[in-house]
CSV table of C-alpha atoms in Angstrom, one decimal:
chain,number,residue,atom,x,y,z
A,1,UNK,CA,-11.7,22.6,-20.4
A,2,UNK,CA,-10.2,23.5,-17.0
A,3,UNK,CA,-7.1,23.4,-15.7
A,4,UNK,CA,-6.0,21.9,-13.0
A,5,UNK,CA,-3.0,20.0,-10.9
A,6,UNK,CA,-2.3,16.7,-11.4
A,7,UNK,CA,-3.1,16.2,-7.2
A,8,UNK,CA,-6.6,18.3,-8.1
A,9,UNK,CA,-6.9,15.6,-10.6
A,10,UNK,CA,-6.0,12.6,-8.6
A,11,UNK,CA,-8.3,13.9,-6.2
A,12,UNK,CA,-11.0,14.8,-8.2
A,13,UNK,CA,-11.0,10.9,-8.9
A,14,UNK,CA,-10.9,9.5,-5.4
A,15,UNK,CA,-14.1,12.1,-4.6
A,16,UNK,CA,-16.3,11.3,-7.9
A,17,UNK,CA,-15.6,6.8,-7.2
A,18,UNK,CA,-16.4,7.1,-3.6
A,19,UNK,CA,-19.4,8.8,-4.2
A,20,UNK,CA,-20.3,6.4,-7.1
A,21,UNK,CA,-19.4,2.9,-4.9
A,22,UNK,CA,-20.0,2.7,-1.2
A,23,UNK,CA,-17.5,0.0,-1.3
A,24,UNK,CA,-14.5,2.4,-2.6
A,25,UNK,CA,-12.9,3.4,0.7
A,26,UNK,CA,-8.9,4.9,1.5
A,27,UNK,CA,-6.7,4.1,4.0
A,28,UNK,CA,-3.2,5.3,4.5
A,29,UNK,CA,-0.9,6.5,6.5
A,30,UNK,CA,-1.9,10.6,7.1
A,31,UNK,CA,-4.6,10.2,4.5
A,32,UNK,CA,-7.6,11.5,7.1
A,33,UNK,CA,-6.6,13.9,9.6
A,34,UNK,CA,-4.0,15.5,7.6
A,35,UNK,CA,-5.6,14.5,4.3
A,36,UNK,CA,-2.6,12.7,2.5
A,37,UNK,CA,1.3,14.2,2.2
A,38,UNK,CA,0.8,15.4,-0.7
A,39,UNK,CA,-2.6,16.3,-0.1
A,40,UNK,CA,-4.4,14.2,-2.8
A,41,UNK,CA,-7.1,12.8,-0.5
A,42,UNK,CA,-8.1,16.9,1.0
A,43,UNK,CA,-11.9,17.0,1.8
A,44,UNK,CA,-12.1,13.2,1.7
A,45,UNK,CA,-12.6,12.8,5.6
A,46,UNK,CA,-14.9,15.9,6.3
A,47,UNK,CA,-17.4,14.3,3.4
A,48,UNK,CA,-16.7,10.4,3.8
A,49,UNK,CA,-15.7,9.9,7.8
A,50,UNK,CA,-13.6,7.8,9.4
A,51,UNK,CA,-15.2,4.2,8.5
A,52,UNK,CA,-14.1,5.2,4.3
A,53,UNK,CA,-11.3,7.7,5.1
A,54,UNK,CA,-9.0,5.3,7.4
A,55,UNK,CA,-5.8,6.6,9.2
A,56,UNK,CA,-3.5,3.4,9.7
A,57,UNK,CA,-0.2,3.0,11.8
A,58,UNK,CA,2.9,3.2,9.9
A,59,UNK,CA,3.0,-0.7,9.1
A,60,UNK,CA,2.8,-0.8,5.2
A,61,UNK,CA,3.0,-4.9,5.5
A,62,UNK,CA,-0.8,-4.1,7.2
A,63,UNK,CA,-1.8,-1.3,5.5
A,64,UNK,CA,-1.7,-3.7,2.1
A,65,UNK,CA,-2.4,-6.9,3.8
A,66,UNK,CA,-5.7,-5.2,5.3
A,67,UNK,CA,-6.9,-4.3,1.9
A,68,UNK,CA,-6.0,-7.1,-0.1
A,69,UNK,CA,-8.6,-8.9,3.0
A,70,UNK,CA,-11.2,-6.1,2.4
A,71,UNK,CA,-10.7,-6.2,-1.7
A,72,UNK,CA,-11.3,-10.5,-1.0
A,73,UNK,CA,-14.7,-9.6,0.9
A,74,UNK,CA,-16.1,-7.6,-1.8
A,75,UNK,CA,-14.8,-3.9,-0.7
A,76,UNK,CA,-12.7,-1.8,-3.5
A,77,UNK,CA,-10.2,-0.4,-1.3
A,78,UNK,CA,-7.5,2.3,-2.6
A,79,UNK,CA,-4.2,1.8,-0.2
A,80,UNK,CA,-2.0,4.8,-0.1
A,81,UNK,CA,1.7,4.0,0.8
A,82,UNK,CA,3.5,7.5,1.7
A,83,UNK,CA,6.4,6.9,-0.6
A,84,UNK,CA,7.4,3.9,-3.2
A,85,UNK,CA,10.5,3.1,-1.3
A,86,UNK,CA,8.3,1.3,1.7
A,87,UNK,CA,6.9,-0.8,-0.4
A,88,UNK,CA,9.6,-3.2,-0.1
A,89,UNK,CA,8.4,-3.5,3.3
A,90,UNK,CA,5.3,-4.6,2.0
A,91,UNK,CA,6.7,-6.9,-1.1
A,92,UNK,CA,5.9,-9.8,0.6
A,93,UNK,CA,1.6,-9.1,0.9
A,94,UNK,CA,1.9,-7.6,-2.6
A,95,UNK,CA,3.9,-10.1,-4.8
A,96,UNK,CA,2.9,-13.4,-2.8
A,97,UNK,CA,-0.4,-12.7,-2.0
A,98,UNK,CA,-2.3,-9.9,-3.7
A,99,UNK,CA,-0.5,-10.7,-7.3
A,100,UNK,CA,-1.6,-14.3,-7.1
A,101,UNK,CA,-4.8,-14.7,-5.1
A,102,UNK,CA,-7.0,-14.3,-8.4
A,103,UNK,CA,-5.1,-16.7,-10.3
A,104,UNK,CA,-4.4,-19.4,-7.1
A,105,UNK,CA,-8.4,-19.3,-6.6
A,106,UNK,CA,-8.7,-19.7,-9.5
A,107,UNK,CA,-10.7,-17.1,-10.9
A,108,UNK,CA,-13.4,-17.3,-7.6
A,109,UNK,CA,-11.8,-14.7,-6.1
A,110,UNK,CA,-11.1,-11.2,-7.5
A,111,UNK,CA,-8.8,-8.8,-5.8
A,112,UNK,CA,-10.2,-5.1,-7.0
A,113,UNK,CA,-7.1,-3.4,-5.4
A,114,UNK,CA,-5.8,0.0,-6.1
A,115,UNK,CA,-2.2,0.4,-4.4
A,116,UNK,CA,-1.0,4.0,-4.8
A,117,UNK,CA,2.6,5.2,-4.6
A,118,UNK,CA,4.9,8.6,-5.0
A,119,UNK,CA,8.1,8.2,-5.8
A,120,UNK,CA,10.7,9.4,-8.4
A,121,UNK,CA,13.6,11.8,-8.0
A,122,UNK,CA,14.0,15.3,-8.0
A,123,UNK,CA,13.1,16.7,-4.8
A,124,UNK,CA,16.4,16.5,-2.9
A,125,UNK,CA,14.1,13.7,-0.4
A,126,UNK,CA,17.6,11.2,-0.1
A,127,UNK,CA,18.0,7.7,-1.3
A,128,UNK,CA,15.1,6.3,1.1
A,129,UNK,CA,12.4,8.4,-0.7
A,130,UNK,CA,13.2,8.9,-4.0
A,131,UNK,CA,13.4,5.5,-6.0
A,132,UNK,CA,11.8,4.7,-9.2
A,133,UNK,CA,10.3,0.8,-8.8
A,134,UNK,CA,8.2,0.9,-12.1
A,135,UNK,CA,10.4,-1.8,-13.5
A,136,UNK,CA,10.3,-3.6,-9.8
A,137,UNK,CA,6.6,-4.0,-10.3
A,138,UNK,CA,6.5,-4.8,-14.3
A,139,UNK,CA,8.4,-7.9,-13.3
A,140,UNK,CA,5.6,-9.6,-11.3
A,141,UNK,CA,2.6,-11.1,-13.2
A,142,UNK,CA,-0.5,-10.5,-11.8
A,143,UNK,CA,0.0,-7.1,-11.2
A,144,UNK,CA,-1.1,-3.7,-13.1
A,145,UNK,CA,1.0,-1.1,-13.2
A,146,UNK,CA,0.0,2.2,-13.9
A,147,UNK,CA,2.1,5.4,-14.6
A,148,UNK,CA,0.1,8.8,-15.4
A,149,UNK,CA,2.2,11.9,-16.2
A,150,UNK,CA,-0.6,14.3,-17.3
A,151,UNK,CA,-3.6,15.6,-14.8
A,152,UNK,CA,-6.4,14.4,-17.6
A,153,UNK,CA,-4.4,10.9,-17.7
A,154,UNK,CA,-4.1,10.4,-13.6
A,155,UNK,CA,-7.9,11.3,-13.0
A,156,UNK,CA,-9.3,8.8,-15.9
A,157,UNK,CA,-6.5,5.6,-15.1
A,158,UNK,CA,-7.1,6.0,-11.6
A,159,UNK,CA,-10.2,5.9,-12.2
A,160,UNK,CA,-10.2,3.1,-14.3
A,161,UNK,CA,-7.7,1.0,-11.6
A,162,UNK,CA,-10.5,1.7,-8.9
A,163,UNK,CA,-13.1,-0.5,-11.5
A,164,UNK,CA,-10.6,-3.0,-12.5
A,165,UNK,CA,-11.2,-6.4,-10.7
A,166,UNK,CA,-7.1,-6.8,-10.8
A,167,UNK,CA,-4.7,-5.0,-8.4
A,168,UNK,CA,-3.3,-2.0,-9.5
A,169,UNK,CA,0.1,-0.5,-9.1
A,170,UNK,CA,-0.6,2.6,-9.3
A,171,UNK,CA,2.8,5.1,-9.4
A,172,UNK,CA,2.8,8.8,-9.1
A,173,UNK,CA,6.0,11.3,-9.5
A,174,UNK,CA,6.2,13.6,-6.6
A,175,UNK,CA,7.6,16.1,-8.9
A,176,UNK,CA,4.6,16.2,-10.6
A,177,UNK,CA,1.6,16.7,-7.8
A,178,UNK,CA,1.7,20.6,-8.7
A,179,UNK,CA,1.6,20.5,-12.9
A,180,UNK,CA,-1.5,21.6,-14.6
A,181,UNK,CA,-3.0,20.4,-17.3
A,182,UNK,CA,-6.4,20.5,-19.1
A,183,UNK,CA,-8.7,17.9,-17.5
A,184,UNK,CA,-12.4,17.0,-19.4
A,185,UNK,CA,-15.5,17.8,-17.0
A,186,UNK,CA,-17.9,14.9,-16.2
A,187,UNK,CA,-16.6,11.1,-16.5
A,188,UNK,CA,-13.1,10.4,-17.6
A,189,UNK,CA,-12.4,7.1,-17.8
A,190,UNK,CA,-9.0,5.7,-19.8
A,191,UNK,CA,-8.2,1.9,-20.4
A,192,UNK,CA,-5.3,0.6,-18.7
A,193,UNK,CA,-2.4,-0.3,-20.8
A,194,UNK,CA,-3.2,2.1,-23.7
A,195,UNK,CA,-0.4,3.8,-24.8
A,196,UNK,CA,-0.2,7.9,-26.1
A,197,UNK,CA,1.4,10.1,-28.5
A,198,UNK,CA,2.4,13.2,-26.1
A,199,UNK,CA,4.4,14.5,-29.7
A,200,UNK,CA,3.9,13.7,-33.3
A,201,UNK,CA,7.1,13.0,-35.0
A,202,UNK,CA,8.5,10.7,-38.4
A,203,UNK,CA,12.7,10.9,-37.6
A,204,UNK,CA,12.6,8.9,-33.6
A,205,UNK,CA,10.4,7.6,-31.7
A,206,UNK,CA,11.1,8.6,-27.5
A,207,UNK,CA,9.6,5.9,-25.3
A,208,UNK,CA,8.9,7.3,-21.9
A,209,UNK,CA,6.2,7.9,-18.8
A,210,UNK,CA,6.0,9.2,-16.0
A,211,UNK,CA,7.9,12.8,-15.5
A,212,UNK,CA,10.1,11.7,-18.1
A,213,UNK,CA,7.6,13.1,-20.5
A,214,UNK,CA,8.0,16.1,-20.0
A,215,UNK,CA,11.7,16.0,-20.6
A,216,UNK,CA,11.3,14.3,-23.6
A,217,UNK,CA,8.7,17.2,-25.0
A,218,UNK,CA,11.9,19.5,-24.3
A,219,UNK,CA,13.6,17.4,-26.0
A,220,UNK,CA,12.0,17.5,-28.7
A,221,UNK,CA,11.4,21.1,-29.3
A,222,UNK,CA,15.1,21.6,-29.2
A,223,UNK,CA,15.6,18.7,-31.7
A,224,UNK,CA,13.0,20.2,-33.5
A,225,UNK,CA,15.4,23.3,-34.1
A,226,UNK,CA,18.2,21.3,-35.9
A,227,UNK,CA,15.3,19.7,-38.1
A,228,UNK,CA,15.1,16.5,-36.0
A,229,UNK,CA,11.1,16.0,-35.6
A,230,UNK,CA,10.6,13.4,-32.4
A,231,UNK,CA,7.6,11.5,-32.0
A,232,UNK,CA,7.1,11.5,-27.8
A,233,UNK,CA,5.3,8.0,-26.5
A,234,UNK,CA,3.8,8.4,-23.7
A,235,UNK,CA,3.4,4.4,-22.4
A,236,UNK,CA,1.4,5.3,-19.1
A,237,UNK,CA,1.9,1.9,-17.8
A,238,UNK,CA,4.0,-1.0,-18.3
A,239,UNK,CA,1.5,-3.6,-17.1
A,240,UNK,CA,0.0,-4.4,-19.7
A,241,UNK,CA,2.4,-3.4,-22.1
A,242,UNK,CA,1.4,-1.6,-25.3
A,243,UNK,CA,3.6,-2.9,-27.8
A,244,UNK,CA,1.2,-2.0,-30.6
A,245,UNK,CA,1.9,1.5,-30.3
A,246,UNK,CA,5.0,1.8,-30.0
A,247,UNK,CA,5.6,-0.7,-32.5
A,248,UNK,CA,3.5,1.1,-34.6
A,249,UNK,CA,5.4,4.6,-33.9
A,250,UNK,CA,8.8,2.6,-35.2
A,251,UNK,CA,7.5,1.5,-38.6
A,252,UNK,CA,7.1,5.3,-39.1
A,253,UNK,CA,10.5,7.4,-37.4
A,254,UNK,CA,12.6,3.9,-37.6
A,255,UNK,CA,14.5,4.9,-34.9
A,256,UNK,CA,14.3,4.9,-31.4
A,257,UNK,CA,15.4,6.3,-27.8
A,258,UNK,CA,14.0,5.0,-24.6
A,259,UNK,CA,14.0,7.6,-21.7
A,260,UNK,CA,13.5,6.8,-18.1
A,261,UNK,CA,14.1,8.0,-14.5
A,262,UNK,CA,14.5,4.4,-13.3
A,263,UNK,CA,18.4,3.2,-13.1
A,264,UNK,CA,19.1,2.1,-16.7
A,265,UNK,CA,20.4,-1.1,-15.4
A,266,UNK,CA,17.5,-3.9,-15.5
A,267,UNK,CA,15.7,-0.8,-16.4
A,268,UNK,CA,12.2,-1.2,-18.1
A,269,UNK,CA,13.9,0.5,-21.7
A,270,UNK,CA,15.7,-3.0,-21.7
A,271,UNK,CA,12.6,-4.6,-22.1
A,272,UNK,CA,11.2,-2.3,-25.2
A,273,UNK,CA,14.8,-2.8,-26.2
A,274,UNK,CA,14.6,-6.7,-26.8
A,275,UNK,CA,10.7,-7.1,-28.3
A,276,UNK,CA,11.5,-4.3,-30.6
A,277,UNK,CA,14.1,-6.5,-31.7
A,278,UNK,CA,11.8,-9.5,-31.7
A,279,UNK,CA,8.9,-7.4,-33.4
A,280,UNK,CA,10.2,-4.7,-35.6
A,281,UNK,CA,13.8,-5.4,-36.1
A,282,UNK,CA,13.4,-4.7,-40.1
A,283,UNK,CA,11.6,-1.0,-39.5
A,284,UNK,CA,14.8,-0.3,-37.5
A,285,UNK,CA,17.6,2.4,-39.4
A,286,UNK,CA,19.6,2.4,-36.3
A,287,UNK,CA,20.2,0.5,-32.7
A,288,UNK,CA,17.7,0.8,-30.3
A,289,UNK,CA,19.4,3.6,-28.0
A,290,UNK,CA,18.7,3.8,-24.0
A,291,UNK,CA,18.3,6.8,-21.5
A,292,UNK,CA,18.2,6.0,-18.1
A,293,UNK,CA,18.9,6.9,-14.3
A,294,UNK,CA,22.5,6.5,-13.2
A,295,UNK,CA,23.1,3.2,-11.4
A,296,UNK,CA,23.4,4.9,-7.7
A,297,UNK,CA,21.3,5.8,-4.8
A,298,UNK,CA,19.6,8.6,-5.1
A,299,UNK,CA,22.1,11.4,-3.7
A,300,UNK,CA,21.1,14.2,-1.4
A,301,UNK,CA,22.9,16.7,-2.8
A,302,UNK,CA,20.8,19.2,-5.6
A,303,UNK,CA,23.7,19.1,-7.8
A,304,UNK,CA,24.2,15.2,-7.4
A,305,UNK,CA,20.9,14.6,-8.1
A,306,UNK,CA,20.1,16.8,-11.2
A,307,UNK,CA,23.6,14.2,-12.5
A,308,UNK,CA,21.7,11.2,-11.6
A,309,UNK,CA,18.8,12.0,-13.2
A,310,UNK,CA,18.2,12.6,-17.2
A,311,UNK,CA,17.5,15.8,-18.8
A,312,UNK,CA,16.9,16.9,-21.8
A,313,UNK,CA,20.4,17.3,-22.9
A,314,UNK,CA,20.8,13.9,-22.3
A,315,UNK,CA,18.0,12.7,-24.4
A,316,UNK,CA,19.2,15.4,-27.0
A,317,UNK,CA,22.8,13.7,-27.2
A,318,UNK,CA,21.4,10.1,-27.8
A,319,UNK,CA,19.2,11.2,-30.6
A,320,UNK,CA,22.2,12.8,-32.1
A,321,UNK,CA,24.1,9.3,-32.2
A,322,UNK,CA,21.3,8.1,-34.6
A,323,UNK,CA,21.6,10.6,-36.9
């Protein structure tokens, strides 16, 4: 299999479901001209023109409000919003309208959306441009939300959200565009709300997504050292949840450590926290332990922000408390 960047991969997707579906078209701020700022839409303008590959003014409220119109008259359109942070402008269209149109009509109506987002921390970008909303968007029904850390896994769910007759949330970690990973040639398509086992492991379960996957694996290869095997669970979304899995990952290590960028504070691990206790509090040897973001704004300052976001010594030093 080749490899590729997760951006390649992302890209690969948007090329291969335009083709397949005349009614698959982008539009975005920068996606045409200067083909997305983080290039994942490059070539899509010089092979689709300017009636599928759609420059807008930077008005996110109309950017989503004109595709939840289009996805209403039968289009699939992908709306890219140039960071997660100016979504909020844009909360209105997305949480009263596009999250309830299906249900309000009942049912008449679909709303094949596909809403994509970079965010997360990392990159020294400030406070305005660095947030992680995945927990944000898990709160509001109606809504898929999506969160690929490997290439092979942001190729086949975006693929996936550009077919799904629901809107999708779909989040990608700026710190991630340039990571390379195996990708499958031909069609790759993944289920939405499937979780994965990144790591096999029978002594703790880690709970993550996102870039926080990738901290965890470190994590567990040092853990491995002091004969601490981690299971890493990748969730990939939190809309729908898949409890199964990780439920099913607890009856085996017992123990569990939930690991993510987002502030820990209302925080998504909060949530795994509570139906664990609901669903699996018997398989538990210990408390279910929490990694999170610290509860500021994203600071500026490299050093600041490398504090205010967890690494794998972090996740290493919660493990140790179960053990």
């Amino acid at each position: 299999m080749p490899e590729i960047t997760c951006r390649e991969a992302l890209n690969q997707a948007l090329h291969e479901e335009m083709s397949r579906d005349p009614a698959v078209f982008l539009l975005g701020e920068d996606v045409g001209l200067y083909e997305g700022s983080f290039k994942v839409s490059k070539g899509l303008l010089a092979r689709f023109g300017e009636k599928r590959v759609i420059d807008t003014p930077i008005a996110e409220a109309g950017i989503v409000g004109m595709a939840i119109g289009a996805a209403m008259g039968g289009l699939r359109p992908v709306a890219e919003l140039m960071t997660v942070n100016f979504s909020v402008v844009a909360l209105d269209q997305i949480m009263n309208h596009a999250a309830v149109i299906r249900y309000m009509f009942g049912g008449k109506v679909t709303l094949p959306l596909t809403i994509r987002m970079p965010g997360g921390g990392g990159n020294q970008l400030g406070a305005q441009h660095s947030r992680s909303l995945e927990p944000l968007f898990a709160q509001i029904p109606g809504l898929r939300v999506v969160v690929p850390s490997f290439p092979a896994d942001a190729k086949g769910l975006l693929k996936a959200a550009i077919r799904s007759d629901d809107p999708v949330i779909f989040l990608e970690h700026e710190g991630l565009y340039g990571v390379k990973g195996e990708v499958p040639d031909g069609e790759r398509m993944l289920p939405l709300g499937l979780a994965d086992v990144k790591r096999t492991g029978s002594d703790v379960t880690l709970v993550t997504l996102s870039r926080m996957v990738y901290v965890c694996l470190e994590a567990a290869g040092e853990l491995a050292k002091e004969g601490i095997d981690a299971e890493v669970l990748d969730l990939r979304g939190l809309n729908p949840l898949d409890m199964k899995t990780v439920v099913d990952s607890v009856r085996k290590t017992h123990r569990v450590v939930t690991v993510e960028e987002s502030c820990l504070t209302g925080g998504w691990g909060g949530e795994i926290a509570a139906r664990l206790m609901e669903e699996a509090f018997d398989e538990l040897d210990g408390p279910v332990l929490r990694v999170g973001g610290a509860d500021v704004p994203m600071p500026y300052s490299k050093h600041l922000e490398q504090a205010a976001i967890p690494d794998a010594d972090k996740v290493i030093k919660r493990v140790r408390e179960l053990f």
